[in-house]
Amino acid sequence: MKVLMTTAMLLLSVNAFSATIQDCIVEGKLVPNVVLLNSAGTEGIQKILDSKDSVEMKKNLIKRILYIETLSIGDGNSVCEIATKRYNVSEEKCLKVMKSSDLMSAILEESDPSEAPTLECKIGVTAMLSMQFNM
């Protein structure tokens, strides 16, 4: 577990805090301007999903990566900094969504790779829909 966590943190430190905006295709429909985690964050999450750790351990490690991805260093490139501008939501709502059980469930959900969006789009679109949903 320590090796996996260290690897994930190393990957993130190389390219930390630089979310991107990209169009995603979900269920055959184009979803424009989705805020995505950086590639290092997505790769770290994929390695965790591929590991043989318990579901609880996977959740814990993924939450840590998502937390790092939402941290702001003032350059305007973190997930929540971009999402607040792009989706017109508060930073608090973004942080809440990125820690939510709904997002975690979507990440951990098994799906057919040929039919499912990429992991980065799955995370990005789920987060976007949750942020834009008002109750």
N, CA and C atoms as an extended XYZ file, in Angstrom:
405
Properties=species:S:1:pos:R:3:atomname:S:1:resname:S:1:resid:I:1 pbc="F F F"
N         0.818       -1.183        0.000 N   MET     1
C         0.000        0.000        0.000 CA  MET     1
C         0.869        1.255        0.000 C   MET     1
N         1.931        1.246        0.808 N   LYS     2
C         2.795        2.421        0.877 CA  LYS     2
C         3.460        2.683       -0.464 C   LYS     2
N         3.821        1.614       -1.157 N   VAL     3
C         4.445        1.771       -2.474 CA  VAL     3
C         3.454        2.387       -3.450 C   VAL     3
N         2.218        1.905       -3.428 N   LEU     4
C         1.186        2.434       -4.322 CA  LEU     4
C         0.910        3.903       -4.029 C   LEU     4
N         0.805        4.248       -2.754 N   MET     5
C         0.555        5.643       -2.375 CA  MET     5
C         1.721        6.532       -2.765 C   MET     5
N         2.947        6.059       -2.534 N   THR     6
C         4.131        6.830       -2.895 CA  THR     6
C         4.195        7.043       -4.398 C   THR     6
N         3.881        5.998       -5.163 N   THR     7
C         3.873        6.115       -6.619 CA  THR     7
C         2.835        7.130       -7.079 C   THR     7
N         1.646        7.063       -6.490 N   ALA     8
C         0.580        8.006       -6.858 CA  ALA     8
C         0.994        9.439       -6.549 C   ALA     8
N         1.564        9.649       -5.393 N   MET     9
C         1.986       11.004       -5.010 CA  MET     9
C         3.126       11.500       -5.887 C   MET     9
N         4.038       10.608       -6.254 N   LEU    10
C         5.140       10.994       -7.141 CA  LEU    10
C         4.610       11.406       -8.505 C   LEU    10
N         3.680       10.610       -9.033 N   LEU    11
C         3.080       10.958      -10.326 CA  LEU    11
C         2.399       12.318      -10.266 C   LEU    11
N         1.691       12.564       -9.180 N   LEU    12
C         0.980       13.829       -9.051 CA  LEU    12
C         1.926       15.003       -8.883 C   LEU    12
N         3.022       14.799       -8.181 N   SER    13
C         3.931       15.911       -7.929 CA  SER    13
C         4.616       16.381       -9.206 C   SER    13
N         4.774       15.482      -10.166 N   VAL    14
C         5.413       15.854      -11.422 CA  VAL    14
C         4.552       16.822      -12.215 C   VAL    14
N         3.243       16.610      -12.185 N   ASN    15
C         2.339       17.406      -13.008 CA  ASN    15
C         1.136       17.886      -12.191 C   ASN    15
N         1.371       18.240      -10.964 N   ALA    16
C         0.273       18.582      -10.066 CA  ALA    16
C        -0.387       19.892      -10.454 C   ALA    16
N        -1.654       19.964      -10.125 N   PHE    17
C        -2.418       21.199      -10.194 CA  PHE    17
C        -2.603       21.756      -11.602 C   PHE    17
N        -2.682       20.909      -12.610 N   SER    18
C        -2.913       21.445      -13.947 CA  SER    18
C        -4.048       20.690      -14.627 C   SER    18
N        -5.254       21.003      -14.234 N   ALA    19
C        -6.437       20.406      -14.847 CA  ALA    19
C        -6.546       20.906      -16.285 C   ALA    19
N        -7.301       20.187      -17.089 N   THR    20
C        -7.488       20.573      -18.483 CA  THR    20
C        -8.977       20.642      -18.803 C   THR    20
N        -9.279       21.241      -19.923 N   ILE    21
C       -10.658       21.310      -20.407 CA  ILE    21
C       -10.686       20.575      -21.741 C   ILE    21
N       -11.663       19.692      -21.863 N   GLN    22
C       -11.723       18.863      -23.061 CA  GLN    22
C       -13.173       18.471      -23.328 C   GLN    22
N       -13.498       18.171      -24.562 N   ASP    23
C       -14.813       17.635      -24.897 CA  ASP    23
C       -14.784       16.128      -24.663 C   ASP    23
N       -15.881       15.583      -24.161 N   CYS    24
C       -15.985       14.151      -23.893 CA  CYS    24
C       -17.192       13.580      -24.619 C   CYS    24
N       -17.094       12.306      -24.959 N   ILE    25
C       -18.228       11.614      -25.550 CA  ILE    25
C       -18.715       10.597      -24.530 C   ILE    25
N       -19.981       10.763      -24.122 N   VAL    26
C       -20.598        9.887      -23.138 CA  VAL    26
C       -21.895        9.373      -23.732 C   VAL    26
N       -22.019        8.058      -23.807 N   GLU    27
C       -23.201        7.415      -24.374 CA  GLU    27
C       -23.525        7.977      -25.755 C   GLU    27
N       -22.502        8.193      -26.557 N   GLY    28
C       -22.673        8.665      -27.919 CA  GLY    28
C       -22.965       10.146      -28.067 C   GLY    28
N       -22.968       10.883      -26.958 N   LYS    29
C       -23.269       12.310      -27.022 CA  LYS    29
C       -22.042       13.115      -26.630 C   LYS    29
N       -21.837       14.207      -27.330 N   LEU    30
C       -20.715       15.096      -27.053 CA  LEU    30
C       -21.049       16.003      -25.876 C   LEU    30
N       -20.164       16.003      -24.886 N   VAL    31
C       -20.295       16.896      -23.737 CA  VAL    31
C       -19.131       17.871      -23.834 C   VAL    31
N       -19.394       19.130      -24.189 N   PRO    32
C       -18.301       20.074      -24.410 CA  PRO    32
C       -17.750       20.675      -23.116 C   PRO    32
N       -16.498       21.060      -23.181 N   ASN    33
C       -15.834       21.837      -22.121 CA  ASN    33
C       -15.920       21.213      -20.730 C   ASN    33
N       -15.482       19.993      -20.607 N   VAL    34
C       -15.476       19.292      -19.332 CA  VAL    34
C       -14.118       19.510      -18.662 C   VAL    34
N       -14.134       19.859      -17.389 N   VAL    35
C       -12.894       20.033      -16.630 CA  VAL    35
C       -12.417       18.649      -16.209 C   VAL    35
N       -11.199       18.295      -16.639 N   LEU    36
C       -10.649       16.976      -16.362 CA  LEU    36
C        -9.442       17.061      -15.442 C   LEU    36
N        -9.213       15.992      -14.692 N   LEU    37
C        -7.999       15.883      -13.895 CA  LEU    37
C        -6.809       15.849      -14.843 C   LEU    37
N        -5.639       16.179      -14.333 N   ASN    38
C        -4.466       16.059      -15.192 CA  ASN    38
C        -4.175       14.587      -15.436 C   ASN    38
N        -3.368       14.297      -16.426 N   SER    39
C        -3.112       12.907      -16.810 CA  SER    39
C        -2.449       12.113      -15.693 C   SER    39
N        -1.600       12.751      -14.909 N   ALA    40
C        -0.941       12.041      -13.807 CA  ALA    40
C        -1.963       11.611      -12.761 C   ALA    40
N        -2.929       12.462      -12.470 N   GLY    41
C        -3.972       12.117      -11.507 CA  GLY    41
C        -4.822       10.963      -12.007 C   GLY    41
N        -5.196       11.012      -13.270 N   THR    42
C        -6.002        9.940      -13.857 CA  THR    42
C        -5.228        8.628      -13.876 C   THR    42
N        -3.946        8.693      -14.225 N   GLU    43
C        -3.120        7.481      -14.234 CA  GLU    43
C        -2.979        6.903      -12.831 C   GLU    43
N        -2.832        7.762      -11.840 N   GLY    44
C        -2.747        7.304      -10.454 CA  GLY    44
C        -4.019        6.601      -10.025 C   GLY    44
N        -5.163        7.168      -10.389 N   ILE    45
C        -6.450        6.546      -10.046 CA  ILE    45
C        -6.603        5.220      -10.771 C   ILE    45
N        -6.196        5.159      -12.030 N   GLN    46
C        -6.293        3.905      -12.784 CA  GLN    46
C        -5.435        2.813      -12.153 C   GLN    46
N        -4.243        3.159      -11.697 N   LYS    47
C        -3.379        2.173      -11.034 CA  LYS    47
C        -4.030        1.663       -9.753 C   LYS    47
N        -4.676        2.554       -9.032 N   ILE    48
C        -5.372        2.143       -7.808 CA  ILE    48
C        -6.521        1.205       -8.156 C   ILE    48
N        -7.285        1.534       -9.188 N   LEU    49
C        -8.402        0.681       -9.595 CA  LEU    49
C        -7.918       -0.697      -10.042 C   LEU    49
N        -6.765       -0.749      -10.672 N   ASP    50
C        -6.209       -2.016      -11.157 CA  ASP    50
C        -5.555       -2.837      -10.054 C   ASP    50
N        -5.319       -2.228       -8.905 N   SER    51
C        -4.650       -2.933       -7.808 CA  SER    51
C        -5.584       -3.951       -7.165 C   SER    51
N        -5.017       -4.800       -6.341 N   LYS    52
C        -5.798       -5.827       -5.646 CA  LYS    52
C        -6.160       -5.410       -4.230 C   LYS    52
N        -6.043       -4.118       -3.942 N   ASP    53
C        -6.393       -3.611       -2.623 CA  ASP    53
C        -7.896       -3.748       -2.389 C   ASP    53
N        -8.288       -3.654       -1.136 N   SER    54
C        -9.708       -3.707       -0.785 CA  SER    54
C       -10.409       -2.460       -1.326 C   SER    54
N       -11.713       -2.540       -1.440 N   VAL    55
C       -12.502       -1.403       -1.927 CA  VAL    55
C       -12.309       -0.205       -0.999 C   VAL    55
N       -12.277       -0.455        0.293 N   GLU    56
C       -12.096        0.636        1.254 CA  GLU    56
C       -10.736        1.316        1.066 C   GLU    56
N        -9.693        0.534        0.829 N   MET    57
C        -8.356        1.093        0.608 CA  MET    57
C        -8.339        1.898       -0.691 C   MET    57
N        -8.974        1.371       -1.721 N   LYS    58
C        -9.045        2.087       -2.998 CA  LYS    58
C        -9.738        3.435       -2.812 C   LYS    58
N       -10.860        3.441       -2.087 N   LYS    59
C       -11.585        4.690       -1.840 CA  LYS    59
C       -10.690        5.702       -1.134 C   LYS    59
N        -9.983        5.255       -0.140 N   ASN    60
C        -9.111        6.129        0.637 CA  ASN    60
C        -8.019        6.738       -0.248 C   ASN    60
N        -7.380        5.921       -1.059 N   LEU    61
C        -6.311        6.411       -1.932 CA  LEU    61
C        -6.846        7.352       -3.012 C   LEU    61
N        -7.994        7.009       -3.589 N   ILE    62
C        -8.580        7.862       -4.631 CA  ILE    62
C        -8.989        9.209       -4.048 C   ILE    62
N        -9.557        9.209       -2.833 N   LYS    63
C        -9.925       10.473       -2.187 CA  LYS    63
C        -8.700       11.364       -2.006 C   LYS    63
N        -7.578       10.768       -1.682 N   ARG    64
C        -6.348       11.550       -1.517 CA  ARG    64
C        -5.911       12.181       -2.830 C   ARG    64
N        -5.993       11.424       -3.899 N   ILE    65
C        -5.617       11.982       -5.206 CA  ILE    65
C        -6.573       13.104       -5.591 C   ILE    65
N        -7.868       12.888       -5.411 N   LEU    66
C        -8.844       13.932       -5.746 CA  LEU    66
C        -8.624       15.176       -4.898 C   LEU    66
N        -8.265       14.994       -3.645 N   TYR    67
C        -7.975       16.143       -2.785 CA  TYR    67
C        -6.796       16.937       -3.334 C   TYR    67
N        -5.746       16.245       -3.724 N   ILE    68
C        -4.565       16.921       -4.269 CA  ILE    68
C        -4.926       17.665       -5.550 C   ILE    68
N        -5.762       17.054       -6.376 N   GLU    69
C        -6.162       17.673       -7.639 CA  GLU    69
C        -6.971       18.952       -7.437 C   GLU    69
N        -7.636       19.077       -6.297 N   THR    70
C        -8.471       20.255       -6.065 CA  THR    70
C        -7.728       21.374       -5.339 C   THR    70
N        -6.537       21.101       -4.850 N   LEU    71
C        -5.774       22.127       -4.141 CA  LEU    71
C        -5.373       23.255       -5.072 C   LEU    71
N        -5.443       24.446       -4.574 N   SER    72
C        -5.067       25.617       -5.354 CA  SER    72
C        -3.688       26.113       -4.920 C   SER    72
N        -2.838       26.362       -5.907 N   ILE    73
C        -1.553       26.985       -5.601 CA  ILE    73
C        -1.517       28.405       -6.149 C   ILE    73
N        -2.681       28.886       -6.569 N   GLY    74
C        -2.790       30.271       -7.009 CA  GLY    74
C        -2.522       30.517       -8.471 C   GLY    74
N        -2.292       29.452       -9.245 N   ASP    75
C        -2.034       29.661      -10.673 CA  ASP    75
C        -3.286       29.523      -11.528 C   ASP    75
N        -4.413       29.183      -10.899 N   GLY    76
C        -5.673       29.084      -11.619 CA  GLY    76
C        -5.871       27.803      -12.388 C   GLY    76
N        -5.043       26.780      -12.165 N   ASN    77
C        -5.105       25.561      -12.952 CA  ASN    77
C        -5.583       24.328      -12.202 C   ASN    77
N        -6.047       24.485      -10.964 N   SER    78
C        -6.564       23.316      -10.253 CA  SER    78
C        -7.971       23.013      -10.752 C   SER    78
N        -8.439       21.823      -10.461 N   VAL    79
C        -9.776       21.418      -10.906 CA  VAL    79
C       -10.835       22.412      -10.431 C   VAL    79
N       -10.798       22.759       -9.156 N   CYS    80
C       -11.837       23.651       -8.624 CA  CYS    80
C       -11.694       25.091       -9.108 C   CYS    80
N       -10.484       25.546       -9.342 N   GLU    81
C       -10.319       26.912       -9.866 CA  GLU    81
C       -10.910       27.024      -11.263 C   GLU    81
N       -10.678       26.028      -12.083 N   ILE    82
C       -11.229       26.051      -13.442 CA  ILE    82
C       -12.737       25.814      -13.405 C   ILE    82
N       -13.187       24.878      -12.564 N   ALA    83
C       -14.616       24.554      -12.481 CA  ALA    83
C       -15.445       25.738      -11.999 C   ALA    83
N       -14.911       26.531      -11.070 N   THR    84
C       -15.685       27.676      -10.582 CA  THR    84
C       -15.963       28.667      -11.705 C   THR    84
N       -15.010       28.829      -12.587 N   LYS    85
C       -15.200       29.748      -13.718 CA  LYS    85
C       -16.055       29.105      -14.812 C   LYS    85
N       -15.761       27.860      -15.137 N   ARG    86
C       -16.402       27.184      -16.256 CA  ARG    86
C       -17.861       26.836      -15.955 C   ARG    86
N       -18.137       26.363      -14.724 N   TYR    87
C       -19.486       25.906      -14.380 CA  TYR    87
C       -20.257       26.906      -13.523 C   TYR    87
N       -19.624       28.018      -13.178 N   ASN    88
C       -20.254       29.051      -12.354 CA  ASN    88
C       -20.763       28.485      -11.024 C   ASN    88
N       -19.861       27.807      -10.304 N   VAL    89
C       -20.173       27.260       -8.985 CA  VAL    89
C       -19.159       27.807       -7.981 C   VAL    89
N       -19.489       27.676       -6.710 N   SER    90
C       -18.550       28.131       -5.678 CA  SER    90
C       -17.450       27.081       -5.491 C   SER    90
N       -16.340       27.536       -4.957 N   GLU    91
C       -15.244       26.607       -4.692 CA  GLU    91
C       -15.660       25.586       -3.638 C   GLU    91
N       -16.480       26.002       -2.684 N   GLU    92
C       -16.964       25.091       -1.651 CA  GLU    92
C       -17.775       23.950       -2.259 C   GLU    92
N       -18.638       24.282       -3.223 N   LYS    93
C       -19.437       23.240       -3.870 CA  LYS    93
C       -18.536       22.295       -4.648 C   LYS    93
N       -17.554       22.830       -5.326 N   CYS    94
C       -16.619       21.999       -6.078 CA  CYS    94
C       -15.899       21.030       -5.135 C   CYS    94
N       -15.401       21.553       -4.036 N   LEU    95
C       -14.690       20.706       -3.074 CA  LEU    95
C       -15.605       19.620       -2.519 C   LEU    95
N       -16.850       19.985       -2.253 N   LYS    96
C       -17.818       19.024       -1.724 CA  LYS    96
C       -18.086       17.914       -2.740 C   LYS    96
N       -18.247       18.290       -4.002 N   VAL    97
C       -18.501       17.307       -5.057 CA  VAL    97
C       -17.297       16.387       -5.234 C   VAL    97
N       -16.101       16.949       -5.200 N   MET    98
C       -14.899       16.139       -5.415 CA  MET    98
C       -14.663       15.140       -4.281 C   MET    98
N       -15.288       15.372       -3.113 N   LYS    99
C       -15.172       14.441       -1.989 CA  LYS    99
C       -16.421       13.572       -1.849 C   LYS    99
N       -17.370       13.716       -2.747 N   SER   100
C       -18.674       13.072       -2.579 CA  SER   100
C       -18.642       11.565       -2.828 C   SER   100
N       -19.578       10.897       -2.193 N   SER   101
C       -19.714        9.454       -2.397 CA  SER   101
C       -20.246        9.154       -3.798 C   SER   101
N       -20.997       10.077       -4.383 N   ASP   102
C       -21.496        9.879       -5.748 CA  ASP   102
C       -20.338        9.799       -6.743 C   ASP   102
N       -19.388       10.705       -6.609 N   LEU   103
C       -18.232       10.687       -7.505 CA  LEU   103
C       -17.409        9.428       -7.265 C   LEU   103
N       -17.230        9.062       -6.012 N   MET   104
C       -16.472        7.859       -5.681 CA  MET   104
C       -17.144        6.616       -6.263 C   MET   104
N       -18.461        6.544       -6.177 N   SER   105
C       -19.199        5.409       -6.731 CA  SER   105
C       -19.029        5.324       -8.245 C   SER   105
N       -19.072        6.475       -8.901 N   ALA   106
C       -18.891        6.496      -10.363 CA  ALA   106
C       -17.499        6.022      -10.746 C   ALA   106
N       -16.500        6.417       -9.981 N   ILE   107
C       -15.120        6.006      -10.278 CA  ILE   107
C       -14.955        4.507      -10.079 C   ILE   107
N       -15.513        3.978       -9.005 N   LEU   108
C       -15.344        2.567       -8.675 CA  LEU   108
C       -16.260        1.643       -9.471 C   LEU   108
N       -17.255        2.207      -10.139 N   GLU   109
C       -18.212        1.412      -10.901 CA  GLU   109
C       -17.520        0.708      -12.058 C   GLU   109
N       -17.737       -0.591      -12.140 N   GLU   110
C       -17.166       -1.362      -13.246 CA  GLU   110
C       -18.055       -1.188      -14.465 C   GLU   110
N       -17.426       -1.027      -15.623 N   SER   111
C       -18.195       -0.892      -16.851 CA  SER   111
C       -17.408       -1.482      -18.001 C   SER   111
N       -18.096       -1.751      -19.072 N   ASP   112
C       -17.476       -2.312      -20.263 CA  ASP   112
C       -16.625       -1.234      -20.922 C   ASP   112
N       -15.319       -1.461      -21.051 N   PRO   113
C       -14.437       -0.431      -21.616 CA  PRO   113
C       -14.827        0.009      -23.031 C   PRO   113
N       -15.444       -0.877      -23.800 N   SER   114
C       -15.812       -0.503      -25.168 CA  SER   114
C       -17.009        0.441      -25.207 C   SER   114
N       -17.829        0.422      -24.156 N   GLU   115
C       -19.025        1.267      -24.133 CA  GLU   115
C       -18.871        2.491      -23.242 C   GLU   115
N       -17.951        2.429      -22.309 N   ALA   116
C       -17.819        3.488      -21.310 CA  ALA   116
C       -16.891        4.596      -21.797 C   ALA   116
N       -17.101        5.802      -21.279 N   PRO   117
C       -16.155        6.881      -21.590 CA  PRO   117
C       -14.820        6.592      -20.897 C   PRO   117
N       -13.807        7.307      -21.281 N   THR   118
C       -12.514        7.133      -20.628 CA  THR   118
C       -12.666        7.489      -19.149 C   THR   118
N       -11.733        7.022      -18.332 N   LEU   119
C       -11.794        7.298      -16.901 CA  LEU   119
C       -11.796        8.797      -16.643 C   LEU   119
N       -10.955        9.541      -17.357 N   GLU   120
C       -10.907       10.987      -17.125 CA  GLU   120
C       -12.243       11.641      -17.456 C   GLU   120
N       -12.905       11.201      -18.519 N   CYS   121
C       -14.212       11.760      -18.869 CA  CYS   121
C       -15.284       11.301      -17.890 C   CYS   121
N       -15.196       10.065      -17.426 N   LYS   122
C       -16.159        9.566      -16.444 CA  LYS   122
C       -16.115       10.434      -15.183 C   LYS   122
N       -14.913       10.720      -14.704 N   ILE   123
C       -14.750       11.550      -13.514 CA  ILE   123
C       -15.204       12.982      -13.795 C   ILE   123
N       -14.744       13.538      -14.911 N   GLY   124
C       -15.056       14.923      -15.248 CA  GLY   124
C       -16.534       15.189      -15.466 C   GLY   124
N       -17.199       14.324      -16.205 N   VAL   125
C       -18.619       14.527      -16.503 CA  VAL   125
C       -19.465       14.307      -15.248 C   VAL   125
N       -19.131       13.295      -14.443 N   THR   126
C       -19.869       13.067      -13.195 CA  THR   126
C       -19.725       14.270      -12.269 C   THR   126
N       -18.512       14.782      -12.143 N   ALA   127
C       -18.281       15.957      -11.297 CA  ALA   127
C       -19.032       17.168      -11.843 C   ALA   127
N       -18.991       17.369      -13.146 N   MET   128
C       -19.677       18.504      -13.765 CA  MET   128
C       -21.183       18.445      -13.499 C   MET   128
N       -21.789       17.284      -13.719 N   LEU   129
C       -23.224       17.147      -13.501 CA  LEU   129
C       -23.590       17.376      -12.044 C   LEU   129
N       -22.758       16.877      -11.127 N   SER   130
C       -23.018       17.074       -9.703 CA  SER   130
C       -22.882       18.542       -9.309 C   SER   130
N       -21.913       19.221       -9.892 N   MET   131
C       -21.710       20.641       -9.554 CA  MET   131
C       -22.847       21.505      -10.095 C   MET   131
N       -23.360       21.150      -11.261 N   GLN   132
C       -24.388       21.962      -11.875 CA  GLN   132
C       -25.795       21.652      -11.351 C   GLN   132
N       -25.930       20.564      -10.622 N   PHE   133
C       -27.230       20.188      -10.065 CA  PHE   133
C       -27.521       21.041       -8.843 C   PHE   133
N       -28.655       21.712       -8.854 N   ASN   134
C       -29.043       22.571       -7.720 CA  ASN   134
C       -30.199       21.958       -6.971 C   ASN   134
N       -30.101       21.980       -5.660 N   MET   135
C       -31.198       21.478       -4.829 CA  MET   135
C       -31.725       22.607       -3.989 C   MET   135
